[in-house]
PDB file of C-alpha atoms in Angstrom:
ATOM      1  CA  MET A  28      35.877  38.369  81.339  1.00 52.00           C
ATOM      2  CA  SER A  29      37.867  40.788  79.317  1.00 69.00           C
ATOM      3  CA  GLU A  30      40.852  39.646  77.277  1.00 80.00           C
ATOM      4  CA  ASN A  31      42.263  43.088  77.830  1.00 86.00           C
ATOM      5  CA  PHE A  32      42.123  42.390  81.584  1.00 86.00           C
ATOM      6  CA  ILE A  33      44.666  39.416  81.164  1.00 90.00           C
ATOM      7  CA  LYS A  34      46.736  41.219  78.583  1.00 94.00           C
ATOM      8  CA  LYS A  35      47.017  44.001  81.014  1.00 91.00           C
ATOM      9  CA  ILE A  36      48.009  41.800  84.256  1.00 91.00           C
ATOM     10  CA  PHE A  37      50.456  39.898  82.249  1.00 94.00           C
ATOM     11  CA  PHE A  38      52.216  42.829  80.726  1.00 95.00           C
ATOM     12  CA  ASP A  39      52.043  45.134  83.831  1.00 93.00           C
ATOM     13  CA  LYS A  40      53.146  42.589  86.378  1.00 92.00           C
ATOM     14  CA  PHE A  41      55.451  40.285  84.245  1.00 95.00           C
ATOM     15  CA  LYS A  42      56.314  42.049  80.881  1.00 96.00           C
ATOM     16  CA  ILE A  43      54.626  39.345  79.041  1.00 97.00           C
ATOM     17  CA  GLN A  44      52.699  40.022  75.773  1.00 97.00           C
ATOM     18  CA  CYS A  45      49.502  38.029  74.942  1.00 97.00           C
ATOM     19  CA  LYS A  46      48.870  37.730  71.484  1.00 96.00           C
ATOM     20  CA  LYS A  47      45.214  36.533  70.571  1.00 94.00           C
ATOM     21  CA  ILE A  48      44.967  33.196  68.506  1.00 92.00           C
ATOM     22  CA  GLU A  49      42.135  33.533  66.259  1.00 85.00           C
ATOM     23  CA  GLU A  50      39.525  30.954  66.272  1.00 76.00           C
ATOM     24  CA  ASN A  51      39.676  28.256  63.593  1.00 68.00           C
ATOM     25  CA  LYS A  52      37.779  25.535  62.399  1.00 52.00           C
ATOM     26  CA  GLY A  53      39.604  22.994  64.577  1.00 53.00           C
ATOM     27  CA  GLN A  54      37.856  20.676  66.989  1.00 54.00           C
ATOM     28  CA  ASN A  55      34.496  22.329  67.867  1.00 58.00           C
ATOM     29  CA  GLY A  56      36.001  25.574  66.520  1.00 49.00           C
ATOM     30  CA  GLU A  57      37.898  26.126  69.748  1.00 81.00           C
ATOM     31  CA  THR A  58      41.448  27.240  70.004  1.00 89.00           C
ATOM     32  CA  PRO A  59      43.390  28.532  73.107  1.00 93.00           C
ATOM     33  CA  ASP A  60      43.117  32.171  73.886  1.00 94.00           C
ATOM     34  CA  PHE A  61      46.798  33.441  73.555  1.00 96.00           C
ATOM     35  CA  LEU A  62      50.458  32.770  72.561  1.00 97.00           C
ATOM     36  CA  LEU A  63      52.560  34.157  75.126  1.00 98.00           C
ATOM     37  CA  PHE A  64      55.860  36.126  74.411  1.00 98.00           C
ATOM     38  CA  LYS A  65      58.528  37.791  76.594  1.00 96.00           C
ATOM     39  CA  ASN A  66      61.367  39.941  74.994  1.00 94.00           C
ATOM     40  CA  ASN A  67      59.846  38.832  71.479  1.00 95.00           C
ATOM     41  CA  LEU A  68      60.409  35.117  72.271  1.00 96.00           C
ATOM     42  CA  LYS A  69      57.312  33.027  72.020  1.00 97.00           C
ATOM     43  CA  PHE A  70      57.375  30.623  75.032  1.00 97.00           C
ATOM     44  CA  ALA A  71      53.902  29.370  75.778  1.00 97.00           C
ATOM     45  CA  VAL A  72      50.262  28.860  74.572  1.00 97.00           C
ATOM     46  CA  CYS A  73      47.732  30.154  77.270  1.00 97.00           C
ATOM     47  CA  GLU A  74      44.031  29.134  77.785  1.00 95.00           C
ATOM     48  CA  VAL A  75      41.959  31.345  80.250  1.00 93.00           C
ATOM     49  CA  LYS A  76      38.873  29.875  82.122  1.00 90.00           C
ATOM     50  CA  LYS A  77      36.479  31.668  84.400  1.00 84.00           C
ATOM     51  CA  ILE A  78      35.132  29.538  87.346  1.00 77.00           C
ATOM     52  CA  THR A  79      32.345  31.745  88.674  1.00 67.00           C
ATOM     53  CA  ASP A  80      30.345  34.563  87.260  1.00 57.00           C
ATOM     54  CA  ASP A  81      31.602  38.106  87.689  1.00 51.00           C
ATOM     55  CA  ASN A  82      31.071  39.152  91.225  1.00 48.00           C
ATOM     56  CA  LYS A  83      29.233  36.017  92.354  1.00 51.00           C
ATOM     57  CA  CYS A  84      31.009  33.605  94.735  1.00 50.00           C
ATOM     58  CA  GLU A  85      29.413  30.159  94.548  1.00 52.00           C
ATOM     59  CA  PRO A  86      28.869  28.774  98.003  1.00 47.00           C
ATOM     60  CA  TYR A  87      31.507  25.806  97.726  1.00 47.00           C
ATOM     61  CA  GLU A  88      33.681  24.965 100.588  1.00 47.00           C
ATOM     62  CA  LYS A  89      37.433  25.116 100.209  1.00 50.00           C
ATOM     63  CA  ILE A  90      37.690  21.599  99.027  1.00 53.00           C
ATOM     64  CA  SER A  91      34.377  20.108  97.986  1.00 58.00           C
ATOM     65  CA  ALA A  92      33.209  17.578  95.287  1.00 68.00           C
ATOM     66  CA  PRO A  93      31.500  20.480  93.139  1.00 72.00           C
ATOM     67  CA  ALA A  94      34.602  22.605  93.190  1.00 73.00           C
ATOM     68  CA  ILE A  95      36.768  19.785  92.176  1.00 78.00           C
ATOM     69  CA  THR A  96      34.402  18.545  89.540  1.00 82.00           C
ATOM     70  CA  LYS A  97      34.181  22.096  88.117  1.00 82.00           C
ATOM     71  CA  ILE A  98      37.852  22.624  88.046  1.00 85.00           C
ATOM     72  CA  ALA A  99      38.760  19.196  86.536  1.00 87.00           C
ATOM     73  CA  HIS A 100      36.079  19.723  83.797  1.00 88.00           C
ATOM     74  CA  LYS A 101      37.934  23.246  83.060  1.00 89.00           C
ATOM     75  CA  ILE A 102      41.454  21.471  82.920  1.00 91.00           C
ATOM     76  CA  LYS A 103      40.007  18.746  80.469  1.00 91.00           C
ATOM     77  CA  LYS A 104      38.484  21.309  78.265  1.00 92.00           C
ATOM     78  CA  ALA A 105      41.628  23.615  78.125  1.00 93.00           C
ATOM     79  CA  SER A 106      43.848  20.506  77.589  1.00 93.00           C
ATOM     80  CA  GLU A 107      41.725  19.507  74.491  1.00 92.00           C
ATOM     81  CA  GLN A 108      41.871  23.121  73.296  1.00 93.00           C
ATOM     82  CA  MET A 109      45.760  23.349  73.608  1.00 95.00           C
ATOM     83  CA  LYS A 110      46.701  19.743  72.628  1.00 92.00           C
ATOM     84  CA  GLN A 111      47.655  20.623  68.924  1.00 92.00           C
ATOM     85  CA  TYR A 112      50.385  22.977  70.353  1.00 95.00           C
ATOM     86  CA  THR A 113      53.968  21.617  71.177  1.00 95.00           C
ATOM     87  CA  LEU A 114      54.714  24.788  73.237  1.00 96.00           C
ATOM     88  CA  PRO A 115      54.344  24.576  77.039  1.00 96.00           C
ATOM     89  CA  LYS A 116      50.771  24.896  78.126  1.00 96.00           C
ATOM     90  CA  VAL A 117      49.632  27.702  80.680  1.00 96.00           C
ATOM     91  CA  LEU A 118      46.116  27.627  82.012  1.00 94.00           C
ATOM     92  CA  VAL A 119      44.804  30.706  83.770  1.00 93.00           C
ATOM     93  CA  PHE A 120      41.735  30.522  86.159  1.00 88.00           C
ATOM     94  CA  VAL A 121      39.974  33.746  87.032  1.00 84.00           C
ATOM     95  CA  ASP A 122      37.663  33.761  90.057  1.00 79.00           C
ATOM     96  CA  TYR A 123      36.295  35.795  92.787  1.00 71.00           C
ATOM     97  CA  ASN A 124      36.780  32.955  95.466  1.00 60.00           C
ATOM     98  CA  THR A 125      40.433  32.306  96.789  1.00 58.00           C
ATOM     99  CA  ASP A 126      39.038  29.157  98.522  1.00 63.00           C
ATOM    100  CA  PHE A 127      39.024  27.339  95.121  1.00 68.00           C
ATOM    101  CA  VAL A 128      43.030  27.416  95.199  1.00 72.00           C
ATOM    102  CA  GLU A 129      42.885  24.634  97.632  1.00 74.00           C
ATOM    103  CA  SER A 130      40.599  22.527  95.349  1.00 74.00           C
ATOM    104  CA  LEU A 131      42.915  23.352  92.363  1.00 78.00           C
ATOM    105  CA  LYS A 132      45.883  22.096  94.308  1.00 78.00           C
ATOM    106  CA  LEU A 133      44.237  18.845  95.064  1.00 79.00           C
ATOM    107  CA  VAL A 134      43.016  18.449  91.271  1.00 81.00           C
ATOM    108  CA  ILE A 135      46.617  19.221  90.064  1.00 81.00           C
ATOM    109  CA  SER A 136      48.023  16.432  92.155  1.00 79.00           C
ATOM    110  CA  GLU A 137      45.623  13.741  91.614  1.00 79.00           C
ATOM    111  CA  HIS A 138      43.717  14.167  88.206  1.00 75.00           C
ATOM    112  CA  SER A 139      44.873  12.439  85.352  1.00 76.00           C
ATOM    113  CA  ARG A 140      44.488  15.245  82.678  1.00 82.00           C
ATOM    114  CA  ALA A 141      46.282  17.713  85.002  1.00 85.00           C
ATOM    115  CA  SER A 142      49.752  16.677  83.904  1.00 87.00           C
ATOM    116  CA  GLU A 143      48.831  17.782  80.280  1.00 90.00           C
ATOM    117  CA  ILE A 144      49.068  21.669  81.496  1.00 93.00           C
ATOM    118  CA  ASP A 145      52.372  22.802  82.355  1.00 94.00           C
ATOM    119  CA  LEU A 146      51.728  25.746  84.529  1.00 94.00           C
ATOM    120  CA  TYR A 147      48.524  26.962  86.349  1.00 92.00           C
ATOM    121  CA  ILE A 148      47.772  30.447  87.264  1.00 91.00           C
ATOM    122  CA  TRP A 149      44.940  31.326  89.610  1.00 87.00           C
ATOM    123  CA  ILE A 150      43.801  35.114  89.578  1.00 85.00           C
ATOM    124  CA  ASN A 151      41.534  36.183  92.353  1.00 79.00           C
ATOM    125  CA  LYS A 152      39.784  39.241  90.802  1.00 75.00           C
ATOM    126  CA  GLY A 153      38.683  41.416  93.577  1.00 65.00           C
ATOM    127  CA  SER A 154      36.761  44.053  91.681  1.00 55.00           C
ATOM    128  CA  VAL A 155      36.507  45.069  88.308  1.00 54.00           C
ATOM    129  CA  ASN A 156      40.120  45.358  86.627  1.00 58.00           C
ATOM    130  CA  LYS A 157      41.714  44.617  90.224  1.00 63.00           C
ATOM    131  CA  VAL A 158      43.700  41.568  91.104  1.00 70.00           C
ATOM    132  CA  ASP A 159      43.681  40.522  94.831  1.00 67.00           C
ATOM    133  CA  ASP A 160      45.877  37.706  94.549  1.00 75.00           C
ATOM    134  CA  LEU A 161      47.924  35.647  91.917  1.00 81.00           C
ATOM    135  CA  SER A 162      48.832  32.082  92.802  1.00 84.00           C
ATOM    136  CA  PHE A 163      51.095  29.713  90.733  1.00 88.00           C
ATOM    137  CA  GLY A 164      51.163  25.748  90.665  1.00 86.00           C
ATOM    138  CA  TYR A 165      52.539  22.964  88.664  1.00 86.00           C
ATOM    139  CA  ARG A 166      52.977  19.105  89.216  1.00 81.00           C
ATOM    140  CA  ASN A 167      56.315  18.480  90.832  1.00 77.00           C
ATOM    141  CA  ASP A 168      57.211  16.094  88.095  1.00 80.00           C
ATOM    142  CA  ASN A 169      56.668  18.798  85.360  1.00 84.00           C
ATOM    143  CA  GLU A 170      59.960  20.202  84.341  1.00 90.00           C
ATOM    144  CA  LYS A 171      58.226  22.575  81.790  1.00 92.00           C
ATOM    145  CA  GLY A 172      56.142  23.973  84.599  1.00 91.00           C
ATOM    146  CA  LYS A 173      59.319  24.753  86.613  1.00 91.00           C
ATOM    147  CA  LYS A 174      60.937  26.417  83.538  1.00 93.00           C
ATOM    148  CA  LEU A 175      57.879  28.474  82.928  1.00 94.00           C
ATOM    149  CA  MET A 176      58.188  30.038  86.424  1.00 93.00           C
ATOM    150  CA  LYS A 177      61.125  32.173  85.263  1.00 93.00           C
ATOM    151  CA  TYR A 178      58.933  34.102  82.689  1.00 94.00           C
ATOM    152  CA  PHE A 179      56.622  35.157  85.540  1.00 90.00           C
ATOM    153  CA  ASN A 180      59.747  36.157  87.705  1.00 84.00           C
ATOM    154  CA  LYS A 181      59.150  33.357  90.047  1.00 75.00           C
ATOM    155  CA  ILE A 182      62.503  31.810  90.122  1.00 59.00           C
TER     156      ILE A 182
END
């Protein structure tokens, strides 16, 4: 998955700049992918996770144990990568299977670590450098998630 792909989507659709965070010697040497800026204001830290391999849809049902387990694991890993930041946290999933969005909604509402992420963005990547759909989600009890929506022109 190209970092340039995410940078282009965020800038073209929302005028948000993604500035790469260089890997450091933190826990397991992992850091989030980007700091997010709009109008030169740093407003969030962002991690991007791929669910399936490029152009391969795994045969999961809309809401299934394998899909939920996979998404929950990605949330846990992203949460660990972003925990040292006080900025609001954005987790972007890139996938080729829109059916996973239903599993994501279930995980956001029920998984214990889901509240550590303020905003979730689901990008259904239809083909190379093309976006078929963008979905946004946050827990209802997450005020930071609601506030982040304005940066994505969703309020």
